[in-house]
């Protein structure tokens, strides 16, 4: 267990489950005492004396926190076997920098889960293939292999975990870093001024990808969209080659800037209840990486004035962590908490695209 002070709260990480919680300092102190096997009567007396509550309430508080601690046990994943088929309906080749990899997809289902966001890096050549992926499923599970080595199997209800692992393996190949050298992967959009990067976060539909496309058209570089990897050694934001996902309601804004979207393929994701097209990024160097300058929780709101407010790291933490993959390695956890605690965090609400671009420029240039 790791306990980190963050503003007026405590962040606790549990090793067994790789989960984070934000709690009051007193609760964290009790949790630490229980974790270190301090006598419960001694803890109850300490609580009773410190916060002047009835003895029975102190006992109940300690008991509830003890239950929280006892519930932090990892759940063993059941090993499931999906038979690899003899025939694959789709075969595609992709090139990223000097890496060429082939992907066999069993059917249209697997193809639609992966290919659309990487279609812009698809090639026709079959020469110098460095890695061979195979993706296949049955009525319950989906699996994939790399060079005939099984990477994992997931229930179809958790297909986003498969997509995350697939993207993670591509990230490892591009940047020659195994999974234990990554701090985490964030559900965000990353934009760069070639010196530093800023991460845009927010709920689906708030305008992360649209803002990224607008910034890309105004001289900034898209490092990554939806899948943003950060390394453990230097805490730098790394490039990821997926295209920018553009929802249907963003087309009126973006078509005058990107007329190619008019004839681009449209994909219907029924599970997510959204229709998207994909816009290739302007990043040609997928080995690029930049330090992170700030986190911005962005929101497009019709007829809103431009509003930029500094927000607490606690508020940002509570929004960031649930949608992220964070390394389960203790050393990386400590690095992540130290890195995050020093990041400036903002809430940006806008309706005028030019004002949004100007505000982001000011953040990059330390003009706010």
Short mmCIF file of C-alpha atoms in Angstrom, two decimals:
data_model
loop_
_atom_site.label_atom_id
_atom_site.label_comp_id
_atom_site.label_asym_id
_atom_site.label_seq_id
_atom_site.Cartn_x
_atom_site.Cartn_y
_atom_site.Cartn_z
CA UNK A 1 0.00 0.00 0.00
CA UNK A 2 1.16 3.53 -0.84
CA UNK A 3 -0.30 6.66 0.77
CA UNK A 4 0.41 10.01 -0.89
CA UNK A 5 -0.57 13.46 0.34
CA UNK A 6 -2.34 15.44 -2.39
CA UNK A 7 -3.59 18.90 -1.46
CA UNK A 8 -5.90 18.43 1.56
CA UNK A 9 -6.58 14.73 0.92
CA UNK A 10 -4.73 11.43 0.84
CA UNK A 11 -4.47 9.15 -2.17
CA UNK A 12 -4.12 5.47 -1.33
CA UNK A 13 -2.94 2.79 -3.77
CA UNK A 14 -3.58 -0.89 -3.05
CA UNK A 15 -1.02 -3.26 -4.52
CA UNK A 16 -3.25 -6.36 -4.74
CA UNK A 17 -5.92 -4.69 -6.86
CA UNK A 18 -3.95 -1.81 -8.41
CA UNK A 19 -6.75 0.52 -7.28
CA UNK A 20 -6.64 4.11 -6.05
CA UNK A 21 -8.94 5.83 -3.57
CA UNK A 22 -9.06 9.44 -2.33
CA UNK A 23 -9.78 9.76 1.39
CA UNK A 24 -9.53 12.10 4.36
CA UNK A 25 -6.17 12.21 6.22
CA UNK A 26 -7.67 10.66 9.38
CA UNK A 27 -9.05 7.70 7.40
CA UNK A 28 -5.67 7.25 5.75
CA UNK A 29 -3.96 7.23 9.15
CA UNK A 30 -6.34 4.53 10.43
CA UNK A 31 -5.82 2.53 7.23
CA UNK A 32 -2.06 2.72 7.68
CA UNK A 33 -2.26 1.62 11.32
CA UNK A 34 -4.45 -1.35 10.41
CA UNK A 35 -2.14 -2.24 7.54
CA UNK A 36 0.79 -2.26 9.98
CA UNK A 37 -1.11 -4.56 12.38
CA UNK A 38 -1.45 -2.00 15.17
CA UNK A 39 -3.76 -3.23 17.95
CA UNK A 40 -7.37 -2.27 17.15
CA UNK A 41 -8.13 -1.09 20.67
CA UNK A 42 -5.19 1.29 20.44
CA UNK A 43 -6.46 2.63 17.11
CA UNK A 44 -10.01 3.10 18.46
CA UNK A 45 -8.67 5.00 21.48
CA UNK A 46 -6.57 7.21 19.20
CA UNK A 47 -9.61 8.03 17.05
CA UNK A 48 -11.77 8.67 20.13
CA UNK A 49 -9.21 11.11 21.55
CA UNK A 50 -8.44 12.90 18.26
CA UNK A 51 -11.87 13.67 16.85
CA UNK A 52 -14.08 13.58 19.95
CA UNK A 53 -16.77 11.18 18.76
CA UNK A 54 -18.60 8.61 20.90
CA UNK A 55 -16.62 5.43 21.51
CA UNK A 56 -19.16 3.33 19.61
CA UNK A 57 -18.82 5.56 16.55
CA UNK A 58 -15.04 5.27 16.74
CA UNK A 59 -15.36 1.47 16.84
CA UNK A 60 -17.69 1.50 13.83
CA UNK A 61 -15.35 3.78 11.87
CA UNK A 62 -12.35 1.53 12.50
CA UNK A 63 -14.40 -1.55 11.60
CA UNK A 64 -15.56 -0.01 8.30
CA UNK A 65 -12.01 0.95 7.35
CA UNK A 66 -10.82 -2.54 8.28
CA UNK A 67 -13.46 -3.99 5.93
CA UNK A 68 -12.18 -1.70 3.17
CA UNK A 69 -8.66 -3.00 3.71
CA UNK A 70 -9.79 -6.65 3.83
CA UNK A 71 -11.66 -6.28 0.55
CA UNK A 72 -8.51 -5.33 -1.36
CA UNK A 73 -7.65 -8.74 -2.74
CA UNK A 74 -6.79 -9.43 -6.34
CA UNK A 75 -9.20 -11.56 -8.33
CA UNK A 76 -7.56 -14.38 -10.23
CA UNK A 77 -8.50 -14.36 -13.89
CA UNK A 78 -9.88 -17.62 -15.18
CA UNK A 79 -7.80 -18.92 -18.05
CA UNK A 80 -9.96 -19.36 -21.14
CA UNK A 81 -8.94 -21.03 -24.36
CA UNK A 82 -10.28 -19.94 -27.74
CA UNK A 83 -9.33 -22.24 -30.59
CA UNK A 84 -7.40 -20.49 -33.31
CA UNK A 85 -9.17 -20.85 -36.67
CA UNK A 86 -7.63 -22.19 -39.85
CA UNK A 87 -9.03 -19.40 -42.01
CA UNK A 88 -9.10 -15.63 -41.53
CA UNK A 89 -11.44 -13.45 -43.58
CA UNK A 90 -9.32 -10.26 -43.55
CA UNK A 91 -5.55 -9.81 -43.83
CA UNK A 92 -4.00 -6.36 -43.51
CA UNK A 93 -0.48 -4.91 -43.39
CA UNK A 94 0.49 -1.77 -41.48
CA UNK A 95 3.67 0.33 -41.46
CA UNK A 96 4.77 2.55 -38.57
CA UNK A 97 8.25 4.04 -38.97
CA UNK A 98 10.47 1.03 -39.69
CA UNK A 99 8.00 -1.56 -38.40
CA UNK A 100 5.73 -3.56 -40.73
CA UNK A 101 3.23 -5.88 -39.12
CA UNK A 102 0.53 -8.13 -40.50
CA UNK A 103 -2.85 -8.62 -38.84
CA UNK A 104 -5.19 -11.50 -39.62
CA UNK A 105 -8.80 -10.86 -38.59
CA UNK A 106 -11.17 -13.81 -38.30
CA UNK A 107 -14.22 -11.86 -39.50
CA UNK A 108 -15.75 -8.44 -40.03
CA UNK A 109 -16.37 -8.22 -36.26
CA UNK A 110 -12.68 -8.28 -35.28
CA UNK A 111 -11.74 -6.16 -38.29
CA UNK A 112 -14.13 -3.38 -37.23
CA UNK A 113 -12.67 -3.33 -33.69
CA UNK A 114 -9.15 -2.48 -34.87
CA UNK A 115 -8.73 -1.52 -38.51
CA UNK A 116 -10.67 1.79 -38.86
CA UNK A 117 -8.34 3.79 -36.61
CA UNK A 118 -5.24 2.38 -38.36
CA UNK A 119 -6.50 2.39 -41.96
CA UNK A 120 -4.30 5.41 -42.79
CA UNK A 121 -1.12 3.41 -42.08
CA UNK A 122 -2.24 0.32 -44.02
CA UNK A 123 0.02 -0.74 -46.90
CA UNK A 124 -0.11 -3.38 -49.63
CA UNK A 125 3.43 -4.74 -49.46
CA UNK A 126 4.17 -8.01 -47.69
CA UNK A 127 7.92 -7.52 -47.47
CA UNK A 128 9.97 -7.35 -44.27
CA UNK A 129 7.15 -8.21 -41.88
CA UNK A 130 8.48 -7.90 -38.33
CA UNK A 131 5.41 -9.11 -36.43
CA UNK A 132 2.33 -11.17 -37.17
CA UNK A 133 -0.88 -10.54 -35.19
CA UNK A 134 -3.96 -12.79 -35.32
CA UNK A 135 -7.31 -11.73 -33.87
CA UNK A 136 -10.20 -14.17 -33.46
CA UNK A 137 -13.26 -14.82 -31.30
CA UNK A 138 -16.09 -17.21 -30.58
CA UNK A 139 -19.56 -16.49 -29.18
CA UNK A 140 -18.16 -15.50 -25.76
CA UNK A 141 -14.50 -14.49 -25.96
CA UNK A 142 -11.94 -12.70 -28.10
CA UNK A 143 -8.22 -13.51 -28.28
CA UNK A 144 -5.14 -12.42 -30.13
CA UNK A 145 -1.64 -13.71 -30.70
CA UNK A 146 1.63 -12.17 -31.80
CA UNK A 147 4.00 -14.45 -33.70
CA UNK A 148 1.90 -17.44 -32.50
CA UNK A 149 2.23 -16.45 -28.83
CA UNK A 150 -1.11 -15.94 -27.10
CA UNK A 151 -1.33 -12.44 -25.62
CA UNK A 152 -4.69 -12.70 -23.89
CA UNK A 153 -8.36 -13.63 -23.95
CA UNK A 154 -11.24 -11.39 -22.90
CA UNK A 155 -14.98 -11.73 -22.52
CA UNK A 156 -16.80 -10.00 -25.37
CA UNK A 157 -18.48 -7.72 -22.81
CA UNK A 158 -14.96 -6.43 -22.02
CA UNK A 159 -13.84 -6.00 -25.61
CA UNK A 160 -12.36 -2.56 -24.78
CA UNK A 161 -9.72 -4.36 -22.67
CA UNK A 162 -8.72 -6.33 -25.77
CA UNK A 163 -8.49 -3.08 -27.77
CA UNK A 164 -6.35 -1.53 -25.04
CA UNK A 165 -3.96 -4.48 -24.95
CA UNK A 166 -3.72 -4.53 -28.75
CA UNK A 167 -2.79 -0.83 -28.74
CA UNK A 168 -0.35 -1.41 -25.88
CA UNK A 169 1.50 -4.05 -27.88
CA UNK A 170 1.78 -1.68 -30.85
CA UNK A 171 3.12 1.00 -28.49
CA UNK A 172 5.75 -1.41 -27.15
CA UNK A 173 6.85 -2.25 -30.70
CA UNK A 174 7.07 1.37 -31.88
CA UNK A 175 8.99 2.67 -28.90
CA UNK A 176 10.91 -0.49 -27.96
CA UNK A 177 9.64 -0.40 -24.37
CA UNK A 178 7.99 -3.33 -22.58
CA UNK A 179 4.83 -2.79 -20.55
CA UNK A 180 6.70 -2.44 -17.25
CA UNK A 181 8.45 0.70 -18.57
CA UNK A 182 5.18 2.61 -19.01
CA UNK A 183 3.66 4.77 -16.30
CA UNK A 184 0.18 4.52 -17.75
CA UNK A 185 -2.12 5.06 -20.69
CA UNK A 186 -4.72 7.82 -20.53
CA UNK A 187 -8.08 8.16 -22.26
CA UNK A 188 -7.22 11.59 -23.56
CA UNK A 189 -6.05 13.57 -26.58
CA UNK A 190 -2.45 14.82 -26.68
CA UNK A 191 -1.32 17.90 -28.60
CA UNK A 192 2.23 19.20 -28.96
CA UNK A 193 3.96 22.45 -29.90
CA UNK A 194 7.07 20.34 -30.71
CA UNK A 195 8.59 21.18 -27.32
CA UNK A 196 5.91 20.23 -24.79
CA UNK A 197 2.55 18.48 -24.79
CA UNK A 198 -0.87 19.09 -23.24
CA UNK A 199 -3.43 16.40 -22.50
CA UNK A 200 -7.11 17.05 -23.14
CA UNK A 201 -9.53 15.06 -21.02
CA UNK A 202 -13.27 14.92 -20.50
CA UNK A 203 -16.32 12.74 -20.91
CA UNK A 204 -17.20 11.39 -24.34
CA UNK A 205 -18.91 14.08 -26.38
CA UNK A 206 -17.24 17.01 -24.63
CA UNK A 207 -15.05 17.82 -27.63
CA UNK A 208 -11.59 16.32 -26.98
CA UNK A 209 -11.06 15.01 -30.49
CA UNK A 210 -12.71 17.99 -32.20
CA UNK A 211 -10.48 20.36 -30.24
CA UNK A 212 -7.47 18.27 -31.21
CA UNK A 213 -8.43 18.45 -34.91
CA UNK A 214 -8.85 22.24 -34.66
CA UNK A 215 -5.47 22.63 -32.97
CA UNK A 216 -3.85 20.39 -35.57
CA UNK A 217 -5.18 22.74 -38.26
CA UNK A 218 -3.63 25.69 -36.42
CA UNK A 219 0.01 24.64 -36.31
CA UNK A 220 0.03 22.14 -33.43
CA UNK A 221 0.91 18.46 -33.72
CA UNK A 222 -1.34 15.61 -32.68
CA UNK A 223 0.68 13.15 -30.61
CA UNK A 224 -2.19 10.78 -29.81
CA UNK A 225 -5.97 10.54 -29.63
CA UNK A 226 -7.92 8.38 -27.17
CA UNK A 227 -4.84 6.30 -26.26
CA UNK A 228 -2.05 8.40 -24.72
CA UNK A 229 0.99 6.51 -23.36
CA UNK A 230 3.33 8.07 -20.78
CA UNK A 231 6.67 6.45 -19.98
CA UNK A 232 7.91 5.71 -16.48
CA UNK A 233 11.51 6.88 -16.80
CA UNK A 234 11.02 10.52 -17.85
CA UNK A 235 7.21 10.88 -17.67
CA UNK A 236 7.05 11.92 -21.31
CA UNK A 237 3.96 11.71 -23.52
CA UNK A 238 4.67 9.39 -26.46
CA UNK A 239 3.22 9.33 -29.96
CA UNK A 240 0.56 6.78 -30.89
CA UNK A 241 -0.44 6.35 -34.56
CA UNK A 242 -4.23 5.98 -34.44
CA UNK A 243 -6.33 8.46 -36.41
CA UNK A 244 -8.52 11.09 -34.71
CA UNK A 245 -12.09 9.88 -34.24
CA UNK A 246 -14.56 12.47 -35.49
CA UNK A 247 -18.19 12.16 -34.43
CA UNK A 248 -20.99 13.00 -36.82
CA UNK A 249 -22.04 16.15 -34.98
CA UNK A 250 -18.53 17.62 -35.40
CA UNK A 251 -18.60 17.43 -39.20
CA UNK A 252 -20.16 20.88 -39.79
CA UNK A 253 -17.28 22.42 -37.83
CA UNK A 254 -14.49 20.39 -39.39
CA UNK A 255 -15.54 19.88 -43.05
CA UNK A 256 -14.49 23.42 -44.11
CA UNK A 257 -11.03 22.69 -42.66
CA UNK A 258 -10.77 19.02 -43.64
CA UNK A 259 -12.83 18.54 -46.85
CA UNK A 260 -11.46 14.98 -47.13
CA UNK A 261 -13.83 14.00 -44.31
CA UNK A 262 -16.73 14.38 -46.77
CA UNK A 263 -15.83 11.13 -48.53
CA UNK A 264 -14.14 9.25 -45.69
CA UNK A 265 -15.64 5.98 -44.48
CA UNK A 266 -18.28 6.16 -41.77
CA UNK A 267 -18.31 3.60 -38.97
CA UNK A 268 -21.30 2.74 -36.79
CA UNK A 269 -20.40 1.59 -33.28
CA UNK A 270 -23.71 0.35 -31.92
CA UNK A 271 -22.30 -0.66 -28.53
CA UNK A 272 -21.07 2.90 -27.96
CA UNK A 273 -24.04 4.44 -29.75
CA UNK A 274 -21.89 6.62 -31.98
CA UNK A 275 -21.07 7.16 -35.63
CA UNK A 276 -17.51 8.27 -36.44
CA UNK A 277 -15.12 9.00 -39.26
CA UNK A 278 -11.36 8.95 -38.89
CA UNK A 279 -9.01 11.83 -39.60
CA UNK A 280 -5.31 10.99 -40.05
CA UNK A 281 -3.01 12.98 -37.80
CA UNK A 282 -0.32 15.40 -38.96
CA UNK A 283 2.33 13.58 -36.94
CA UNK A 284 4.78 11.88 -39.29
CA UNK A 285 7.28 10.90 -36.61
CA UNK A 286 5.73 8.21 -34.45
CA UNK A 287 8.84 8.02 -32.31
CA UNK A 288 8.25 11.53 -31.00
CA UNK A 289 7.73 12.27 -27.31
CA UNK A 290 7.30 15.42 -25.23
CA UNK A 291 7.09 16.31 -21.53
CA UNK A 292 3.58 17.08 -20.32
CA UNK A 293 2.96 20.74 -19.51
CA UNK A 294 -0.63 20.53 -18.23
CA UNK A 295 -3.91 18.64 -18.14
CA UNK A 296 -6.97 20.40 -19.55
CA UNK A 297 -10.50 19.13 -18.98
CA UNK A 298 -12.14 20.56 -22.07
CA UNK A 299 -15.78 21.10 -22.88
CA UNK A 300 -17.52 22.61 -25.88
CA UNK A 301 -20.69 24.41 -24.75
CA UNK A 302 -22.84 26.26 -27.23
CA UNK A 303 -22.93 30.07 -26.73
CA UNK A 304 -20.50 29.90 -23.80
CA UNK A 305 -17.88 32.53 -23.20
CA UNK A 306 -14.32 31.28 -23.01
CA UNK A 307 -13.78 30.13 -19.42
CA UNK A 308 -10.43 28.86 -18.19
CA UNK A 309 -10.08 27.98 -14.52
CA UNK A 310 -7.32 26.28 -12.58
CA UNK A 311 -8.81 23.23 -10.83
CA UNK A 312 -7.56 21.17 -7.93
CA UNK A 313 -5.37 18.16 -8.60
CA UNK A 314 -7.74 16.11 -6.44
CA UNK A 315 -10.68 16.91 -8.73
CA UNK A 316 -8.54 16.14 -11.77
CA UNK A 317 -7.27 12.90 -10.21
CA UNK A 318 -10.80 11.64 -9.52
CA UNK A 319 -11.74 12.20 -13.17
CA UNK A 320 -8.51 10.93 -14.71
CA UNK A 321 -7.88 7.64 -12.91
CA UNK A 322 -11.11 5.67 -13.58
CA UNK A 323 -10.61 5.87 -17.38
CA UNK A 324 -6.87 5.14 -17.31
CA UNK A 325 -4.64 2.10 -17.36
CA UNK A 326 -2.00 2.65 -14.68
CA UNK A 327 1.05 0.50 -14.10
CA UNK A 328 0.69 -2.01 -11.23
CA UNK A 329 4.42 -1.82 -10.43
CA UNK A 330 5.05 -0.10 -7.09
CA UNK A 331 7.99 1.98 -8.29
CA UNK A 332 5.91 3.26 -11.22
CA UNK A 333 2.99 4.04 -8.90
CA UNK A 334 5.21 6.26 -6.76
CA UNK A 335 6.53 7.98 -9.88
CA UNK A 336 3.00 8.52 -11.20
CA UNK A 337 1.76 10.08 -7.95
CA UNK A 338 4.76 12.42 -7.74
CA UNK A 339 4.44 13.38 -11.41
CA UNK A 340 0.71 14.00 -11.22
CA UNK A 341 0.88 16.06 -8.02
CA UNK A 342 3.05 18.63 -9.83
CA UNK A 343 0.94 18.95 -12.98
CA UNK A 344 -1.15 22.12 -13.42
CA UNK A 345 -4.78 21.21 -14.16
CA UNK A 346 -7.39 23.38 -15.89
CA UNK A 347 -11.05 23.36 -16.87
CA UNK A 348 -11.62 24.98 -20.28
CA UNK A 349 -15.14 25.68 -21.54
CA UNK A 350 -15.64 27.32 -24.91
CA UNK A 351 -17.90 27.87 -27.91
CA UNK A 352 -15.60 29.97 -30.09
CA UNK A 353 -12.96 27.82 -31.79
CA UNK A 354 -10.48 30.67 -32.33
CA UNK A 355 -10.65 31.63 -28.67
CA UNK A 356 -10.00 28.01 -27.67
CA UNK A 357 -6.91 27.83 -29.90
CA UNK A 358 -5.64 31.16 -28.55
CA UNK A 359 -6.13 30.03 -24.94
CA UNK A 360 -4.23 26.78 -25.50
CA UNK A 361 -1.42 28.81 -27.10
CA UNK A 362 -1.29 30.99 -23.99
CA UNK A 363 -0.95 27.93 -21.75
CA UNK A 364 1.92 26.64 -23.88
CA UNK A 365 3.58 30.08 -23.76
CA UNK A 366 3.06 30.62 -20.00
CA UNK A 367 0.86 33.65 -20.70
CA UNK A 368 -2.06 32.77 -18.40
#
